[in-house]
Amino acid sequence: MAAAQLTLSELNNQIKEQLDDAFPNLLWIKAEISELNQNRTGHCYLELVDIDEATKNIVARCRATIWSYTFRMLKPFFETTTGQAFSEGLKVLVSAKVEFHPLYGLSLNIRDIDPTYTMGDMARKRREILLQLEEDGVVDMNKELELPLVPQRIAIVSSPTAAGLQDFRDQLANNAYNIHFYTKLFPAIMQGKDAAASIIIALEQVFEYEDFFDVVVIIRGGGAQIDLASFDHYELAYHITQLPIPVLTGIGHDKDETAVDLVAHTKLKTPTAVAEFLISGAAAFEQMLDEMKERFVEQVEDRLHTEKEFLKSSMQKLTQGVRELVSEENNRFNLTNFRLEKSIPAFLGAKTQQLQDHKHLIEKLGTGRINEQNHQLSRKLDNLQFFMQRQFRIKRNQLTQSHELFKIRLKNTLKEEENKLTNFEGKVRLMDPKSVLKRGYSLTYSGGHLIKSTKQLSDGDEIETQLSDGKVKSKITKK
């Protein structure tokens, strides 16, 4: 029996009737959006696919539509709930009616969408990214980098038109501490499907200057929460972990932490918060330097006071010691002189008595013998007197020389100590701020504050200049 012959339209109509009978009600279908287009009338046309998790191959494909009146409600509901743009690459759970058109074939007419399914998939994707980074052993590499004490050379990865970029730069340039920051923009797309690849390219450009920049800041500023999906990207997060420069993020969200935030060195909420973080860190370091300077000046002043007191005490002790030494030597000299003067008359008296005894004896021996003996005795007496006088002069000269030598040595010692004191006083005077002013330096104040830069002054400001011999008040006419 010959098979029945059908036209293609008849076949398609039969298929449509069979499908309408087989699927009379709405179905909940899990799929991934591979293509998405919205035409000028507001209708949304999609291509849904089913991907095998093991092989990553597409195992099913189907067209789908969301008519404009439904799409106007579903799109904002989905994006507000998930914080994610309704776009390609998302896994979705949709309620749809199976339809078959004789001309256009099989399609799904989407009537509703469950955002919680997509949110769960996004969180799962983020967890998978972090687990993969942990398995790679790189998740904390950027966090382990040492942040410079005063990061002033900043590489910025941002869109040139980002709302927060100019605010970030203005806040750095006009900080209250007059701290100078150098910034260099490395442009990148910060939203959409091409954002991750664009940011990676910018980071690779920064890497070429790794020895120059202190930190890298990734700022988004403004924009919608739905654009955060670009920052839950494995390749982008991996590039940040490998960057040998600390990365700061300020991509403008409070609720969620993206994979980029979790691997960056420091996560901050907004570009303004990043700028304040950099300014406050530099200001804290400058304050620490000021405190160290004050402590150093105090220690120098204390040391100078201590050394002056020590010198004063040493001079007093030295003067007292010299006086005692001179007094002791004078007493010794006077005692020696007294003993010598006292011993000579006694010695001469003893010898005179001996001569008298000899004289009586000689007188007994006879006149001739007496004369001879007298002559000999007289000569011996003269010799003795000459010898005693000579010895007295020698001892007296020796004492005089010893006294003079001691005076010379004492004078030299005093001169050396005076020279040391003079040298030390000269060093102290050189370190005295007044001496620095006398060499031609000056200090300028405005409103009681020390002026270190012309940026602190404006035309018409009054200033006060401290010189070595007084103060001068002036008025700025032109800067």
Coordinates of C-alpha atoms in Angstrom, one line a residue, residues 10-455:
E10 CA 0.3 19.7 6.4
L11 CA 3.1 17.9 8.1
N12 CA 4.0 21.0 10.2
N13 CA 0.4 21.5 11.1
Q14 CA 0.2 17.9 12.4
I15 CA 3.4 18.4 14.4
K16 CA 1.9 21.5 15.9
E17 CA -1.3 19.7 16.9
Q18 CA 0.7 16.9 18.4
L19 CA 2.9 19.3 20.4
D20 CA -0.1 21.3 21.6
D21 CA -1.7 18.1 22.8
A22 CA 1.6 16.8 24.4
F23 CA 2.5 20.1 26.1
P24 CA -0.8 22.0 26.9
N25 CA 0.6 23.7 30.0
L26 CA 3.6 25.9 30.8
L27 CA 6.9 24.2 31.6
W28 CA 9.8 25.2 33.8
I29 CA 13.0 24.8 31.8
K30 CA 16.6 25.1 32.7
A31 CA 18.9 26.5 30.0
E32 CA 21.8 28.9 29.3
I33 CA 21.3 32.0 27.2
S34 CA 23.8 31.8 24.2
E35 CA 22.3 34.6 22.1
L36 CA 20.0 37.6 23.0
N37 CA 18.6 40.3 20.8
Q38 CA 16.0 43.0 21.5
N39 CA 14.4 44.6 18.4
R40 CA 13.1 48.1 18.2
T41 CA 9.6 47.0 19.0
G42 CA 10.7 45.7 22.4
H43 CA 10.5 42.0 21.7
C44 CA 13.4 39.8 22.9
Y45 CA 14.7 37.0 20.8
L46 CA 16.9 34.4 22.5
E47 CA 18.7 31.2 21.7
L48 CA 18.8 28.7 24.6
V49 CA 21.3 25.9 24.9
D50 CA 22.0 23.0 27.2
I51 CA 25.7 22.4 27.8
D52 CA 27.2 19.1 29.1
E53 CA 29.1 20.0 32.3
A54 CA 31.7 17.3 31.7
T55 CA 32.5 17.9 28.0
K56 CA 31.3 21.5 27.8
N57 CA 29.6 20.6 24.5
I58 CA 26.2 21.8 23.5
V59 CA 23.7 18.9 23.6
A60 CA 20.5 20.8 22.9
R61 CA 19.5 24.1 21.3
C62 CA 16.2 26.0 20.9
R63 CA 14.9 29.4 19.9
A64 CA 12.9 31.4 22.5
T65 CA 10.9 34.7 22.5
I66 CA 9.7 37.1 25.2
W67 CA 7.1 39.4 23.8
S68 CA 7.5 43.1 24.6
Y69 CA 4.7 43.5 27.2
T70 CA 6.2 40.5 29.2
F71 CA 9.8 41.6 28.6
R72 CA 9.2 45.1 30.0
M73 CA 8.2 43.5 33.4
L74 CA 10.6 40.5 33.5
K75 CA 13.8 42.3 32.7
P76 CA 13.8 44.9 35.5
F77 CA 12.5 42.3 37.9
F78 CA 15.3 39.9 37.1
E79 CA 18.1 42.6 37.2
T80 CA 16.9 44.2 40.4
T81 CA 16.7 40.9 42.2
T82 CA 19.9 39.4 41.0
G83 CA 22.0 42.6 40.6
Q84 CA 23.0 41.1 37.2
A85 CA 22.2 42.2 33.7
F86 CA 19.9 40.0 31.7
S87 CA 22.4 39.0 29.1
E88 CA 24.2 36.2 27.3
G89 CA 26.0 33.6 29.3
L90 CA 23.5 33.4 32.2
K91 CA 21.9 30.2 33.3
V92 CA 18.2 30.7 33.8
L93 CA 15.1 28.9 34.9
V94 CA 12.2 30.0 32.7
S95 CA 8.5 29.2 32.6
A96 CA 7.6 28.8 28.9
K97 CA 5.0 27.5 26.5
V98 CA 6.2 25.0 23.8
E99 CA 5.1 26.4 20.5
F100 CA 5.4 25.2 16.9
H101 CA 4.8 27.5 14.0
P102 CA 4.4 25.9 10.5
L103 CA 6.6 28.6 9.0
Y104 CA 9.2 29.3 11.8
G105 CA 9.4 25.9 13.5
L106 CA 9.8 25.0 17.2
S107 CA 10.3 27.8 19.8
L108 CA 9.6 28.6 23.4
N109 CA 7.5 31.5 24.5
I110 CA 8.8 32.6 27.8
R111 CA 6.2 33.9 30.3
D112 CA 8.2 34.0 33.6
I113 CA 11.7 33.7 35.0
D114 CA 13.0 32.6 38.4
P115 CA 15.9 34.9 39.4
T116 CA 16.8 32.9 42.5
Y117 CA 18.1 30.1 40.2
T118 CA 20.4 32.5 38.4
M119 CA 21.6 34.0 41.7
G120 CA 22.5 30.5 43.0
D121 CA 24.4 29.8 39.8
M122 CA 26.3 33.1 40.1
A123 CA 27.2 32.3 43.7
R124 CA 28.3 28.8 42.7
K125 CA 30.4 30.3 39.9
R126 CA 32.1 32.7 42.3
R127 CA 32.8 29.8 44.7
E128 CA 34.2 27.7 41.9
I129 CA 36.5 30.6 40.8
L130 CA 37.8 31.0 44.4
L131 CA 38.2 27.2 44.9
Q132 CA 40.2 27.0 41.6
L133 CA 42.4 29.9 42.7
E134 CA 43.0 28.2 46.1
E135 CA 43.9 24.9 44.3
D136 CA 46.3 26.9 42.1
G137 CA 47.8 28.3 45.3
V138 CA 47.5 31.9 44.2
V139 CA 44.4 33.3 46.0
D140 CA 46.4 35.3 48.6
M141 CA 49.4 36.2 46.5
N142 CA 48.5 39.8 46.0
K143 CA 47.4 40.2 49.7
E144 CA 50.8 39.0 50.8
L145 CA 52.6 41.9 49.0
E146 CA 53.9 44.6 51.3
L147 CA 52.0 47.9 50.8
P148 CA 54.5 50.9 50.6
L149 CA 54.5 53.2 53.5
V150 CA 53.6 56.2 51.3
P151 CA 52.1 54.9 47.9
Q152 CA 52.3 58.0 45.7
R153 CA 52.8 56.6 42.2
I154 CA 49.4 55.1 41.3
A155 CA 48.3 53.2 38.2
I156 CA 44.6 53.6 37.6
V157 CA 42.6 51.0 35.7
S158 CA 39.3 52.5 34.8
S159 CA 37.1 53.8 32.1
P160 CA 38.1 57.3 31.0
T161 CA 34.4 58.3 31.3
A162 CA 33.8 56.6 34.7
A163 CA 31.8 58.9 37.0
G164 CA 34.2 58.4 39.9
L165 CA 37.5 58.8 38.0
Q166 CA 37.7 62.6 38.1
D167 CA 36.5 62.6 41.8
F168 CA 39.3 60.2 42.6
R169 CA 41.9 62.4 40.9
D170 CA 40.5 65.6 42.4
Q171 CA 40.5 64.2 45.9
L172 CA 44.1 63.1 45.6
A173 CA 45.2 66.4 44.0
N174 CA 43.4 68.7 46.6
N175 CA 44.1 66.8 49.8
A176 CA 44.3 68.8 53.0
Y177 CA 47.9 67.7 53.6
N178 CA 49.4 69.0 50.3
I179 CA 50.7 65.5 49.6
H180 CA 51.6 65.0 45.9
F181 CA 50.4 61.9 44.1
Y182 CA 51.3 60.9 40.5
T183 CA 48.6 59.1 38.6
K184 CA 48.6 57.3 35.3
L185 CA 45.4 56.1 33.6
F186 CA 45.3 52.7 31.9
P187 CA 41.9 52.8 30.1
A188 CA 39.7 49.8 30.2
I189 CA 36.0 48.8 29.6
M190 CA 34.4 48.4 33.0
Q191 CA 31.1 46.7 32.1
G192 CA 29.7 44.3 29.6
K193 CA 31.0 41.0 28.3
D194 CA 34.3 42.6 27.1
A195 CA 35.1 44.2 30.4
A196 CA 37.2 41.3 31.9
A197 CA 39.4 41.0 28.7
S198 CA 39.8 44.8 28.6
I199 CA 40.9 45.0 32.3
I200 CA 43.4 42.2 31.8
I201 CA 45.0 44.1 28.9
A202 CA 45.3 47.2 31.1
L203 CA 46.9 45.1 33.9
E204 CA 49.4 43.7 31.4
Q205 CA 50.3 47.2 30.4
V206 CA 50.8 48.2 34.1
F207 CA 53.0 45.1 34.5
E208 CA 55.5 46.6 32.0
Y209 CA 56.1 49.4 34.6
E210 CA 56.1 47.2 37.7
D211 CA 59.3 48.9 39.1
F212 CA 57.7 52.4 38.9
F213 CA 54.2 52.1 40.3
D214 CA 53.5 51.7 44.1
V215 CA 49.9 50.5 43.8
V216 CA 47.3 49.7 41.2
V217 CA 43.7 50.9 41.7
I218 CA 40.8 49.4 39.9
I219 CA 37.9 51.8 40.1
R220 CA 34.5 51.6 38.5
G221 CA 32.6 54.4 40.1
G222 CA 28.9 54.9 39.4
G223 CA 27.3 52.4 37.2
A224 CA 24.7 49.7 38.1
Q225 CA 25.0 46.7 40.3
I226 CA 24.1 44.5 37.4
D227 CA 27.6 45.2 35.9
L228 CA 29.4 43.4 38.7
A229 CA 29.4 40.0 36.9
S230 CA 32.4 41.2 34.9
F231 CA 34.4 41.1 38.1
D232 CA 33.5 37.4 38.8
H233 CA 35.9 36.2 36.2
Y234 CA 38.6 33.5 36.7
E235 CA 41.2 34.9 34.2
L236 CA 40.8 38.4 35.6
A237 CA 41.1 37.3 39.2
Y238 CA 44.2 35.1 38.3
H239 CA 45.9 38.1 36.6
I240 CA 45.4 40.2 39.7
T241 CA 47.0 37.5 41.9
Q242 CA 50.0 37.4 39.6
L243 CA 50.6 41.2 39.6
P244 CA 53.7 42.1 41.6
I245 CA 52.1 45.4 42.7
P246 CA 49.4 45.7 45.4
V247 CA 45.9 46.1 43.9
L248 CA 43.2 48.3 45.5
T249 CA 39.6 47.9 44.4
G250 CA 36.8 50.5 44.6
I251 CA 34.2 49.3 42.1
G252 CA 31.2 50.9 43.8
H253 CA 29.2 48.3 45.7
D254 CA 28.3 47.5 49.3
K255 CA 26.5 44.3 49.4
D256 CA 28.6 41.7 47.5
E257 CA 32.3 40.9 47.2
T258 CA 33.3 39.9 43.7
A259 CA 36.1 37.5 42.9
V260 CA 38.3 40.5 42.1
D261 CA 37.6 42.0 45.5
L262 CA 38.5 38.8 47.3
V263 CA 41.9 38.4 45.6
A264 CA 42.9 42.1 45.7
H265 CA 45.3 43.4 48.3
T266 CA 42.7 45.8 49.8
K267 CA 39.0 46.1 49.0
L268 CA 37.3 49.4 49.4
K269 CA 33.7 50.4 48.6
T270 CA 34.2 53.4 46.2
P271 CA 36.8 55.4 44.3
T272 CA 36.5 58.1 46.9
A273 CA 37.2 55.6 49.6
V274 CA 40.3 54.4 47.8
A275 CA 41.5 58.0 47.5
E276 CA 40.9 58.6 51.2
F277 CA 42.7 55.4 52.1
L278 CA 45.8 56.6 50.1
I279 CA 45.7 60.1 51.6
S280 CA 45.2 59.0 55.2
G281 CA 48.1 56.5 54.9
A282 CA 50.4 59.2 53.6
A283 CA 49.2 61.7 56.2
A284 CA 49.8 59.2 59.0
F285 CA 53.4 58.6 57.8
E286 CA 54.0 62.4 57.6
Q287 CA 52.6 62.8 61.1
M288 CA 54.9 60.0 62.3
L289 CA 57.9 61.9 60.7
D290 CA 56.8 65.1 62.5
E291 CA 56.6 63.3 65.8
M292 CA 60.0 61.7 65.2
K293 CA 61.4 65.1 64.4
E294 CA 60.0 66.6 67.6
R295 CA 61.4 63.7 69.6
F296 CA 64.8 64.1 68.0
V297 CA 64.9 67.9 68.7
E298 CA 63.9 67.2 72.3
Q299 CA 66.5 64.6 72.7
V300 CA 69.2 66.9 71.2
E301 CA 68.1 69.7 73.5
D302 CA 68.2 67.4 76.5
R303 CA 71.6 66.1 75.4
L304 CA 73.0 69.7 75.0
H305 CA 71.6 70.6 78.4
T306 CA 73.2 67.5 80.0
E307 CA 76.5 68.1 78.3
K308 CA 76.5 71.8 79.4
E309 CA 75.8 70.8 83.0
F310 CA 78.5 68.1 82.7
L311 CA 81.0 70.7 81.4
K312 CA 80.0 73.1 84.1
S313 CA 80.4 70.5 86.8
S314 CA 83.7 69.3 85.3
M315 CA 85.1 72.8 85.2
Q316 CA 84.2 73.4 88.8
K317 CA 85.8 70.1 89.8
L318 CA 88.9 70.8 87.7
T319 CA 89.2 74.3 89.2
Q320 CA 88.9 73.0 92.7
G321 CA 91.3 70.2 92.0
V322 CA 93.9 72.6 90.6
R323 CA 93.5 74.9 93.5
E324 CA 94.0 72.0 96.0
L325 CA 97.0 70.7 94.0
V326 CA 98.6 74.2 93.9
S327 CA 97.9 74.6 97.7
E328 CA 99.4 71.2 98.4
E329 CA 102.5 71.9 96.4
N330 CA 103.0 75.3 98.0
N331 CA 102.6 73.7 101.5
R332 CA 105.2 71.0 100.6
F333 CA 107.6 73.6 99.2
N334 CA 107.2 75.8 102.3
L335 CA 107.7 72.8 104.6
T336 CA 110.8 71.7 102.8
N337 CA 112.1 75.3 102.9
F338 CA 111.3 75.6 106.6
R339 CA 113.1 72.3 107.4
L340 CA 116.1 73.3 105.3
E341 CA 116.4 76.7 107.0
K342 CA 115.9 75.1 110.4
S343 CA 118.5 72.4 109.8
I344 CA 121.4 74.6 108.6
P345 CA 121.8 76.7 111.8
A346 CA 121.7 73.5 113.9
F347 CA 124.3 71.9 111.6
L348 CA 126.5 75.0 111.6
G349 CA 126.1 75.2 115.4
A350 CA 127.2 71.6 115.8
K351 CA 130.2 72.1 113.6
T352 CA 131.1 75.3 115.4
Q353 CA 131.1 73.4 118.6
Q354 CA 133.4 70.8 117.2
L355 CA 135.7 73.6 116.1
Q356 CA 135.7 75.1 119.5
D357 CA 136.6 71.8 121.0
H358 CA 139.4 71.3 118.5
K359 CA 140.6 74.9 119.3
H360 CA 140.9 74.1 123.0
L361 CA 142.8 71.0 122.1
I362 CA 145.1 72.7 119.7
E363 CA 145.8 75.4 122.3
K364 CA 147.1 72.7 124.5
L365 CA 149.4 71.3 121.8
G366 CA 151.4 74.5 121.4
T367 CA 151.4 77.8 119.6
G368 CA 152.9 76.5 116.3
R369 CA 150.7 73.5 116.2
I370 CA 147.9 75.7 117.2
N371 CA 148.5 78.2 114.4
E372 CA 148.7 75.4 112.0
Q373 CA 145.6 73.7 113.3
N374 CA 143.8 77.0 113.4
H375 CA 144.8 77.7 109.8
Q376 CA 143.6 74.2 108.8
L377 CA 140.4 74.6 110.8
S378 CA 139.8 78.0 109.4
R379 CA 140.2 76.7 105.9
K380 CA 137.9 73.7 106.7
L381 CA 135.4 76.0 108.2
D382 CA 135.4 78.2 105.1
N383 CA 135.1 75.1 102.9
L384 CA 132.3 73.9 105.0
Q385 CA 130.5 77.1 104.9
F386 CA 131.0 77.4 101.1
F387 CA 129.7 73.8 100.7
M388 CA 126.7 74.3 102.9
Q389 CA 125.8 77.5 101.1
R390 CA 126.3 75.9 97.7
Q391 CA 124.1 72.9 98.7
F392 CA 121.4 75.4 100.0
R393 CA 121.5 77.3 96.7
I394 CA 121.2 74.0 94.7
K395 CA 118.3 72.7 96.8
R396 CA 116.6 76.1 96.6
N397 CA 117.1 76.2 92.8
Q398 CA 115.7 72.7 92.5
L399 CA 112.6 73.6 94.5
T400 CA 112.2 76.8 92.4
Q401 CA 112.6 74.8 89.1
S402 CA 110.1 72.2 90.4
H403 CA 107.6 74.9 91.3
E404 CA 108.0 76.6 87.9
L405 CA 107.7 73.3 86.0
F406 CA 104.6 72.5 87.9
K407 CA 103.1 75.9 87.1
I408 CA 103.9 75.4 83.4
R409 CA 102.3 71.9 83.3
L410 CA 99.3 73.2 85.2
K411 CA 98.9 76.1 82.8
N412 CA 99.2 73.8 79.8
T413 CA 96.5 71.5 81.3
L414 CA 94.2 74.4 81.9
K415 CA 94.8 75.6 78.4
E416 CA 93.9 72.2 76.9
E417 CA 90.7 72.0 78.9
E418 CA 89.8 75.5 77.9
N419 CA 90.4 74.6 74.2
K420 CA 88.2 71.6 74.5
L421 CA 85.5 73.6 76.2
T422 CA 85.8 76.3 73.5
N423 CA 85.5 73.7 70.7
F424 CA 82.4 72.1 72.3
E425 CA 80.8 75.5 72.8
G426 CA 81.5 76.3 69.1
K427 CA 79.7 73.1 68.1
V428 CA 76.8 73.9 70.4
R429 CA 76.6 77.4 68.8
L430 CA 76.6 75.9 65.3
M431 CA 73.7 73.6 66.2
D432 CA 71.7 76.6 67.8
P433 CA 68.8 77.5 65.5
K434 CA 69.7 81.2 66.0
S435 CA 73.1 80.6 64.5
V436 CA 71.4 79.0 61.4
L437 CA 69.4 82.1 61.0
K438 CA 72.5 84.3 61.3
R439 CA 74.0 82.5 58.2
G440 CA 71.2 83.9 56.1
Y441 CA 68.4 81.5 56.5
S442 CA 64.9 82.5 57.5
L443 CA 61.5 81.1 58.5
T444 CA 58.2 82.2 56.9
Y445 CA 54.9 81.9 58.7
S446 CA 51.3 82.6 57.7
G447 CA 48.6 82.5 60.3
G448 CA 51.0 81.0 62.8
H449 CA 51.8 78.1 60.5
L450 CA 55.2 77.4 58.9
I451 CA 55.2 77.8 55.1
K452 CA 56.9 75.0 53.2
S453 CA 55.4 75.5 49.7
T454 CA 54.0 78.4 47.6
K455 CA 50.8 76.3 47.3

